[in-house]
Amino acid sequence: MAQALVLEKKGELSLREIALPSELGPNDVRIAIHTVGICGSDVHYYTHGAIGPFVVREPMVLGHEASGTITEIGSNVRSLKVGDRVCMEPGIPDPQSRATLMGQYNVDPAVRFWATPPIHGCLTPSVVHPAAFTFKLPDNVSFAEGAMIEPLAVGVHASVKAAIKPGDICLVTGCGPIGIMTALAALASGAGQVFITDLAPAKLAIAGQYDGIRPINVRDEKPRDVVDATCGSDWGVDVVFEASGFAGAYDDALACVRPGGTIVFVGMPIQKVPFDIVAAQAKEIRMETVFRYANVYDRAIRLISAGKIDLKPLVSETFPFDQGIAAFERAAEARPSDVKLQIVL
Ligand SMILES: [Zn+2]
């Protein structure tokens, strides 16, 4: 039995003992969890009890954005040792699946992802995880930053999919944690300028602290007008990252992308959204989608360690584990000035 932050059912959390698998296989490591970030998905399971086809039917431990310290290694593990500070990639695919063999293990239908029903998450003092999905943190990367590699990996994966070129001008629609991290990943990947849109001034102000990011409040300015001033009225941005999942943003994405440019769909709308295919065809744009990430954790860690991305301003507040439920209530308030709330064990 282990203490854990458990989503009993929609709207009901508890901090209690629960039986969790703890057997250490030969290719696994055991990790004492240090910091866990609260993700929008954790909050959505708490407030709605489901995300699409994933429905909370049994009590489930929440949390998938984690860092910690290795306390034990399996007999085959050579890449990591006891005492290493690490962060973990929360999705474990079937190593033999066709998707995994293609390198796209993130879309393996059999992937087991922390805190996605029925798989337990990591808001518990100790977890067992495959060494292959556990990454050593350099000394200059903190546990707080380590626990933000997971959302940053989404942005890095989106930049890989975008095939950013030096000096690209980008637009990110949506200034949530993933939107901001996508903008930072694009800049670190060589983008020369990144616009980011939202309705909430507090969110835009946080993004606007970073050199190279130009916030656009869509209540005050039309994204296309702002883009025109930089790119010319007959052109547009090289890459749009749609990171809001908000129906209205798809028209902005199409209006702002240049002919022959790229739209990367990062945000997940809760319902089907209308999308103007002909507008996309008329500019012959390239469209890419991302589902979580694959093969970018090491790159994301390196960008932090090298000082190319500073995530520290994005930690809004840190809660002790015994205040974990209060942390989730705060997250459910969705204060516009909160980017990332974290729980320290
Ligand atoms: Zn997350």
Short mmCIF file of C-alpha atoms and ligand atoms in Angstrom, two decimals:
data_model
loop_
_atom_site.label_atom_id
_atom_site.label_comp_id
_atom_site.label_asym_id
_atom_site.label_seq_id
_atom_site.Cartn_x
_atom_site.Cartn_y
_atom_site.Cartn_z
CA MET A 1 0.00 0.00 0.00
CA ALA A 2 1.16 3.52 -0.74
CA GLN A 3 -0.07 7.01 -0.02
CA ALA A 4 -1.36 8.68 -3.20
CA LEU A 5 -3.53 11.46 -4.53
CA VAL A 6 -6.53 9.51 -5.80
CA LEU A 7 -9.36 10.63 -8.06
CA GLU A 8 -12.15 8.50 -6.58
CA LYS A 9 -14.63 9.61 -9.20
CA LYS A 10 -15.59 12.81 -11.00
CA GLY A 11 -15.33 15.71 -8.54
CA GLU A 12 -13.96 13.65 -5.65
CA LEU A 13 -10.30 13.53 -4.64
CA SER A 14 -8.64 11.95 -1.65
CA LEU A 15 -5.19 11.50 -0.21
CA ARG A 16 -5.15 7.92 0.96
CA GLU A 17 -3.46 4.53 0.92
CA ILE A 18 -3.96 2.53 -2.26
CA ALA A 19 -2.49 -0.71 -3.60
CA LEU A 20 -0.14 0.06 -6.51
CA PRO A 21 2.11 -2.25 -8.54
CA SER A 22 5.63 -2.07 -7.08
CA GLU A 23 7.48 -5.01 -8.63
CA LEU A 24 10.81 -4.00 -10.17
CA GLY A 25 11.48 -5.74 -13.50
CA PRO A 26 15.01 -6.21 -14.87
CA ASN A 27 14.68 -3.20 -17.19
CA ASP A 28 12.96 -0.92 -14.66
CA VAL A 29 14.06 1.67 -12.14
CA ARG A 30 12.40 2.70 -8.90
CA ILE A 31 12.07 6.44 -8.41
CA ALA A 32 11.35 8.51 -5.32
CA ILE A 33 9.04 11.16 -6.74
CA HIS A 34 10.09 14.75 -5.96
CA THR A 35 7.91 17.12 -8.00
CA VAL A 36 4.71 16.57 -9.98
CA GLY A 37 3.13 19.23 -12.17
CA ILE A 38 -0.65 19.48 -12.46
CA CYS A 39 -1.74 19.19 -16.09
CA GLY A 40 -4.95 20.35 -17.72
CA SER A 41 -5.78 16.68 -18.33
CA ASP A 42 -5.52 15.85 -14.60
CA VAL A 43 -7.87 18.73 -13.85
CA HIS A 44 -10.26 17.69 -16.62
CA TYR A 45 -10.52 14.13 -15.23
CA TYR A 46 -11.21 15.69 -11.82
CA THR A 47 -13.88 18.11 -13.04
CA HIS A 48 -15.44 16.06 -15.89
CA GLY A 49 -14.53 12.43 -15.13
CA ALA A 50 -13.52 11.74 -18.73
CA ILE A 51 -11.56 12.94 -21.73
CA GLY A 52 -13.06 11.64 -24.97
CA PRO A 53 -13.06 7.84 -24.84
CA PHE A 54 -11.06 7.74 -21.57
CA VAL A 55 -13.55 7.51 -18.71
CA VAL A 56 -12.66 7.28 -15.00
CA ARG A 57 -14.52 4.13 -13.87
CA GLU A 58 -12.29 3.10 -10.95
CA PRO A 59 -10.31 5.18 -8.44
CA MET A 60 -7.19 6.43 -10.25
CA VAL A 61 -3.98 8.08 -9.01
CA LEU A 62 -3.47 11.39 -10.83
CA GLY A 63 -0.28 13.02 -12.15
CA HIS A 64 2.02 12.41 -15.11
CA GLU A 65 4.50 15.34 -15.13
CA ALA A 66 7.18 14.17 -12.73
CA SER A 67 10.77 14.32 -11.61
CA GLY A 68 12.53 12.42 -8.84
CA THR A 69 15.55 10.41 -7.72
CA ILE A 70 16.40 6.80 -8.53
CA THR A 71 16.36 4.56 -5.46
CA GLU A 72 16.76 1.12 -7.09
CA ILE A 73 17.64 -0.26 -10.52
CA GLY A 74 16.72 -3.51 -12.27
CA SER A 75 19.40 -6.11 -13.03
CA ASN A 76 19.74 -5.12 -16.74
CA VAL A 77 19.87 -1.36 -16.22
CA ARG A 78 23.24 0.19 -17.17
CA SER A 79 22.24 3.71 -18.23
CA LEU A 80 21.10 4.96 -14.81
CA LYS A 81 22.21 4.51 -11.23
CA VAL A 82 20.86 4.95 -7.71
CA GLY A 83 20.93 8.64 -6.77
CA ASP A 84 20.46 9.93 -10.32
CA ARG A 85 18.02 12.83 -10.56
CA VAL A 86 15.60 12.05 -13.38
CA CYS A 87 12.38 12.89 -15.14
CA MET A 88 10.07 10.36 -16.72
CA GLU A 89 8.24 10.05 -19.99
CA PRO A 90 4.78 8.97 -18.81
CA GLY A 91 3.69 6.84 -21.79
CA ILE A 92 4.92 3.26 -22.02
CA PRO A 93 4.30 1.63 -25.40
CA ASP A 94 4.47 -2.03 -26.33
CA PRO A 95 8.10 -2.33 -27.50
CA GLN A 96 7.11 -4.85 -30.21
CA SER A 97 4.19 -2.89 -31.68
CA ARG A 98 4.27 -1.70 -35.27
CA ALA A 99 3.97 1.94 -34.16
CA THR A 100 6.93 1.55 -31.80
CA LEU A 101 9.03 -0.13 -34.49
CA MET A 102 8.22 2.81 -36.78
CA GLY A 103 9.50 5.24 -34.12
CA GLN A 104 6.01 6.58 -33.46
CA TYR A 105 5.52 4.85 -30.15
CA ASN A 106 3.29 7.72 -29.00
CA VAL A 107 0.55 6.46 -31.31
CA ASP A 108 0.87 2.82 -30.29
CA PRO A 109 -2.74 1.85 -29.55
CA ALA A 110 -1.47 -0.20 -26.60
CA VAL A 111 0.42 2.69 -24.96
CA ARG A 112 -0.06 2.87 -21.18
CA PHE A 113 0.06 6.51 -20.08
CA TRP A 114 0.13 7.68 -16.46
CA ALA A 115 -3.18 9.03 -15.20
CA THR A 116 -5.09 8.07 -18.31
CA PRO A 117 -7.81 5.60 -17.26
CA PRO A 118 -7.34 2.86 -16.24
CA ILE A 119 -3.60 3.52 -15.67
CA HIS A 120 -2.53 5.05 -12.35
CA GLY A 121 -0.44 8.23 -12.33
CA CYS A 122 2.58 9.23 -10.29
CA LEU A 123 1.24 11.39 -7.43
CA THR A 124 2.62 8.91 -4.92
CA PRO A 125 6.00 8.81 -3.17
CA SER A 126 7.54 5.99 -5.22
CA VAL A 127 7.00 4.60 -8.73
CA VAL A 128 8.50 1.86 -10.90
CA HIS A 129 9.19 2.86 -14.50
CA PRO A 130 11.11 1.47 -17.50
CA ALA A 131 14.68 2.79 -17.60
CA ALA A 132 14.19 3.46 -21.34
CA PHE A 133 11.61 6.13 -20.48
CA THR A 134 13.57 7.64 -17.59
CA PHE A 135 15.98 10.51 -18.34
CA LYS A 136 18.84 11.79 -16.22
CA LEU A 137 18.67 15.50 -15.38
CA PRO A 138 21.88 17.54 -15.67
CA ASP A 139 22.96 19.20 -12.40
CA ASN A 140 21.78 22.60 -13.62
CA VAL A 141 18.22 21.42 -14.26
CA SER A 142 16.04 21.59 -11.13
CA PHE A 143 13.34 19.11 -10.10
CA ALA A 144 10.76 21.82 -10.87
CA GLU A 145 12.13 22.15 -14.42
CA GLY A 146 12.42 18.37 -14.70
CA ALA A 147 8.71 18.06 -13.94
CA MET A 148 8.01 20.51 -16.80
CA ILE A 149 9.87 18.49 -19.43
CA GLU A 150 6.62 16.61 -20.13
CA PRO A 151 4.59 19.61 -21.34
CA LEU A 152 7.69 21.15 -22.94
CA ALA A 153 8.13 17.92 -24.91
CA VAL A 154 4.79 18.62 -26.61
CA GLY A 155 6.14 21.96 -27.83
CA VAL A 156 9.46 20.47 -28.92
CA HIS A 157 7.65 17.70 -30.80
CA ALA A 158 5.47 20.34 -32.47
CA SER A 159 8.60 22.23 -33.56
CA VAL A 160 10.07 19.03 -34.97
CA LYS A 161 6.83 18.40 -36.88
CA ALA A 162 6.84 22.00 -38.12
CA ALA A 163 10.40 21.57 -39.43
CA ILE A 164 11.22 25.11 -38.26
CA LYS A 165 13.81 26.89 -40.39
CA PRO A 166 16.20 29.59 -39.13
CA GLY A 167 14.40 32.89 -38.79
CA ASP A 168 10.89 31.53 -39.31
CA ILE A 169 8.05 33.74 -38.18
CA CYS A 170 5.49 31.77 -36.19
CA LEU A 171 2.08 32.29 -34.67
CA VAL A 172 0.83 30.29 -31.70
CA THR A 173 -2.93 30.45 -31.14
CA GLY A 174 -3.66 29.91 -27.45
CA CYS A 175 -1.55 31.10 -24.52
CA GLY A 176 -2.01 28.24 -22.05
CA PRO A 177 0.97 26.32 -20.67
CA ILE A 178 1.29 24.29 -23.88
CA GLY A 179 0.97 27.38 -26.07
CA ILE A 180 3.71 29.20 -24.15
CA MET A 181 5.99 26.16 -24.14
CA THR A 182 5.38 25.66 -27.86
CA ALA A 183 6.36 29.29 -28.49
CA LEU A 184 9.53 28.82 -26.42
CA ALA A 185 10.36 25.60 -28.24
CA ALA A 186 9.88 27.32 -31.61
CA LEU A 187 12.24 30.15 -30.60
CA ALA A 188 14.82 27.67 -29.32
CA SER A 189 14.47 25.81 -32.63
CA GLY A 190 15.46 28.89 -34.61
CA ALA A 191 12.27 30.90 -35.08
CA GLY A 192 13.02 34.61 -35.36
CA GLN A 193 9.73 35.90 -34.00
CA VAL A 194 6.70 34.26 -32.42
CA PHE A 195 3.28 35.84 -32.08
CA ILE A 196 0.91 34.35 -29.52
CA THR A 197 -2.82 34.98 -29.23
CA ASP A 198 -5.30 34.73 -26.39
CA LEU A 199 -8.17 36.59 -24.72
CA ALA A 200 -6.69 36.69 -21.21
CA PRO A 201 -4.34 39.64 -20.58
CA ALA A 202 -2.68 37.87 -17.61
CA LYS A 203 -1.68 34.91 -19.76
CA LEU A 204 -0.39 37.13 -22.56
CA ALA A 205 1.63 39.20 -20.08
CA ILE A 206 3.45 36.08 -18.91
CA ALA A 207 4.27 35.05 -22.48
CA GLY A 208 5.26 38.63 -23.32
CA GLN A 209 8.06 38.57 -20.71
CA TYR A 210 10.11 36.49 -23.12
CA ASP A 211 12.26 38.11 -25.80
CA GLY A 212 10.97 37.18 -29.24
CA ILE A 213 7.35 36.60 -28.18
CA ARG A 214 4.82 39.23 -29.23
CA PRO A 215 1.43 38.78 -27.49
CA ILE A 216 -1.78 39.53 -29.40
CA ASN A 217 -4.99 39.99 -27.46
CA VAL A 218 -7.67 38.98 -29.97
CA ARG A 219 -10.17 41.24 -28.17
CA ASP A 220 -8.09 44.28 -29.16
CA GLU A 221 -6.32 43.29 -32.35
CA LYS A 222 -6.97 41.01 -35.29
CA PRO A 223 -4.09 38.52 -35.55
CA ARG A 224 -4.03 38.95 -39.33
CA ASP A 225 -3.53 42.73 -38.97
CA VAL A 226 -0.60 42.26 -36.60
CA VAL A 227 0.92 39.60 -38.85
CA ASP A 228 0.49 41.86 -41.90
CA ALA A 229 2.53 44.60 -40.27
CA THR A 230 5.48 42.22 -40.05
CA CYS A 231 5.00 39.85 -42.99
CA GLY A 232 3.23 42.04 -45.57
CA SER A 233 -0.45 42.01 -46.43
CA ASP A 234 -0.08 39.41 -49.18
CA TRP A 235 1.92 36.95 -47.14
CA GLY A 236 1.72 35.54 -43.59
CA VAL A 237 3.65 33.55 -41.02
CA ASP A 238 5.73 30.53 -41.93
CA VAL A 239 4.24 28.33 -39.23
CA VAL A 240 1.06 28.44 -37.16
CA PHE A 241 0.84 26.27 -34.07
CA GLU A 242 -2.81 25.91 -33.10
CA ALA A 243 -2.59 25.39 -29.34
CA SER A 244 -6.03 26.42 -28.08
CA GLY A 245 -8.46 23.80 -29.34
CA PHE A 246 -10.90 26.73 -29.56
CA ALA A 247 -13.16 26.65 -32.63
CA GLY A 248 -12.54 30.28 -33.56
CA ALA A 249 -8.78 29.82 -33.74
CA TYR A 250 -8.85 27.64 -36.87
CA ASP A 251 -9.96 30.56 -39.03
CA ASP A 252 -7.17 32.72 -37.55
CA ALA A 253 -4.69 29.95 -38.32
CA LEU A 254 -5.80 29.78 -41.94
CA ALA A 255 -5.92 33.56 -42.30
CA CYS A 256 -2.42 34.07 -40.88
CA VAL A 257 -0.41 31.24 -42.46
CA ARG A 258 1.53 32.21 -45.58
CA PRO A 259 1.06 30.48 -48.92
CA GLY A 260 3.00 27.22 -48.72
CA GLY A 261 3.31 27.57 -44.94
CA THR A 262 2.56 25.05 -42.23
CA ILE A 263 -0.13 24.62 -39.59
CA VAL A 264 0.62 22.25 -36.71
CA PHE A 265 -2.43 21.14 -34.76
CA VAL A 266 -1.44 20.90 -31.11
CA GLY A 267 -4.63 21.80 -29.23
CA MET A 268 -7.42 19.26 -28.96
CA PRO A 269 -10.92 20.69 -29.40
CA ILE A 270 -13.47 18.99 -27.18
CA GLN A 271 -15.88 18.69 -30.10
CA LYS A 272 -15.60 18.53 -33.87
CA VAL A 273 -14.78 21.97 -35.29
CA PRO A 274 -15.49 23.47 -38.70
CA PHE A 275 -12.33 23.81 -40.79
CA ASP A 276 -12.13 25.57 -44.17
CA ILE A 277 -10.44 22.97 -46.38
CA VAL A 278 -10.57 25.17 -49.48
CA ALA A 279 -8.79 28.00 -47.67
CA ALA A 280 -6.07 25.49 -46.78
CA GLN A 281 -5.91 24.21 -50.37
CA ALA A 282 -5.78 27.69 -51.89
CA LYS A 283 -2.53 28.34 -49.99
CA GLU A 284 -1.40 24.73 -50.42
CA ILE A 285 -0.38 24.63 -46.80
CA ARG A 286 1.19 21.66 -45.08
CA MET A 287 -0.71 20.39 -42.07
CA GLU A 288 0.77 18.36 -39.25
CA THR A 289 -0.73 16.92 -36.10
CA VAL A 290 0.84 16.05 -32.80
CA PHE A 291 -0.27 13.53 -30.21
CA ARG A 292 1.88 13.98 -27.10
CA TYR A 293 5.49 13.45 -28.33
CA ALA A 294 8.08 10.86 -29.25
CA ASN A 295 11.87 10.88 -29.15
CA VAL A 296 12.21 14.45 -27.88
CA TYR A 297 12.66 14.18 -24.08
CA ASP A 298 16.45 14.27 -24.30
CA ARG A 299 16.25 17.27 -26.62
CA ALA A 300 13.86 19.13 -24.31
CA ILE A 301 16.18 18.53 -21.34
CA ARG A 302 19.15 19.78 -23.37
CA LEU A 303 17.35 23.02 -24.28
CA ILE A 304 16.80 23.75 -20.58
CA SER A 305 20.31 22.76 -19.57
CA ALA A 306 21.84 24.88 -22.34
CA GLY A 307 19.86 27.92 -21.23
CA LYS A 308 17.91 28.11 -24.51
CA ILE A 309 14.60 27.86 -22.65
CA ASP A 310 13.85 29.20 -19.18
CA LEU A 311 10.75 27.60 -17.68
CA LYS A 312 11.27 28.97 -14.18
CA PRO A 313 8.92 31.96 -14.67
CA LEU A 314 6.13 29.51 -15.50
CA VAL A 315 5.92 27.88 -12.05
CA SER A 316 3.10 29.85 -10.47
CA GLU A 317 2.90 28.09 -7.12
CA THR A 318 4.20 24.99 -5.37
CA PHE A 319 2.15 22.95 -2.89
CA PRO A 320 3.31 20.29 -0.42
CA PHE A 321 1.90 16.78 -1.03
CA ASP A 322 -0.42 17.00 1.98
CA GLN A 323 -1.98 20.07 0.32
CA GLY A 324 -2.44 18.16 -2.95
CA ILE A 325 -6.22 18.41 -2.93
CA ALA A 326 -6.05 22.17 -2.36
CA ALA A 327 -3.61 22.33 -5.29
CA PHE A 328 -6.19 20.63 -7.53
CA GLU A 329 -8.96 22.94 -6.32
CA ARG A 330 -6.75 25.89 -7.18
CA ALA A 331 -6.00 24.38 -10.60
CA ALA A 332 -9.73 23.88 -11.20
CA GLU A 333 -10.25 27.62 -10.58
CA ALA A 334 -8.20 28.15 -13.76
CA ARG A 335 -6.81 31.53 -12.71
CA PRO A 336 -5.46 33.23 -15.84
CA SER A 337 -2.27 34.17 -13.94
CA ASP A 338 -1.53 30.50 -13.12
CA VAL A 339 0.62 28.75 -15.70
CA LYS A 340 1.94 25.69 -13.88
CA LEU A 341 1.08 24.52 -10.37
CA GLN A 342 3.32 21.88 -8.89
CA ILE A 343 3.17 19.48 -5.96
CA VAL A 344 6.35 18.58 -4.08
CA LEU A 345 6.45 15.23 -2.29
ZN ZN B 1 0.68 17.06 -19.09
#
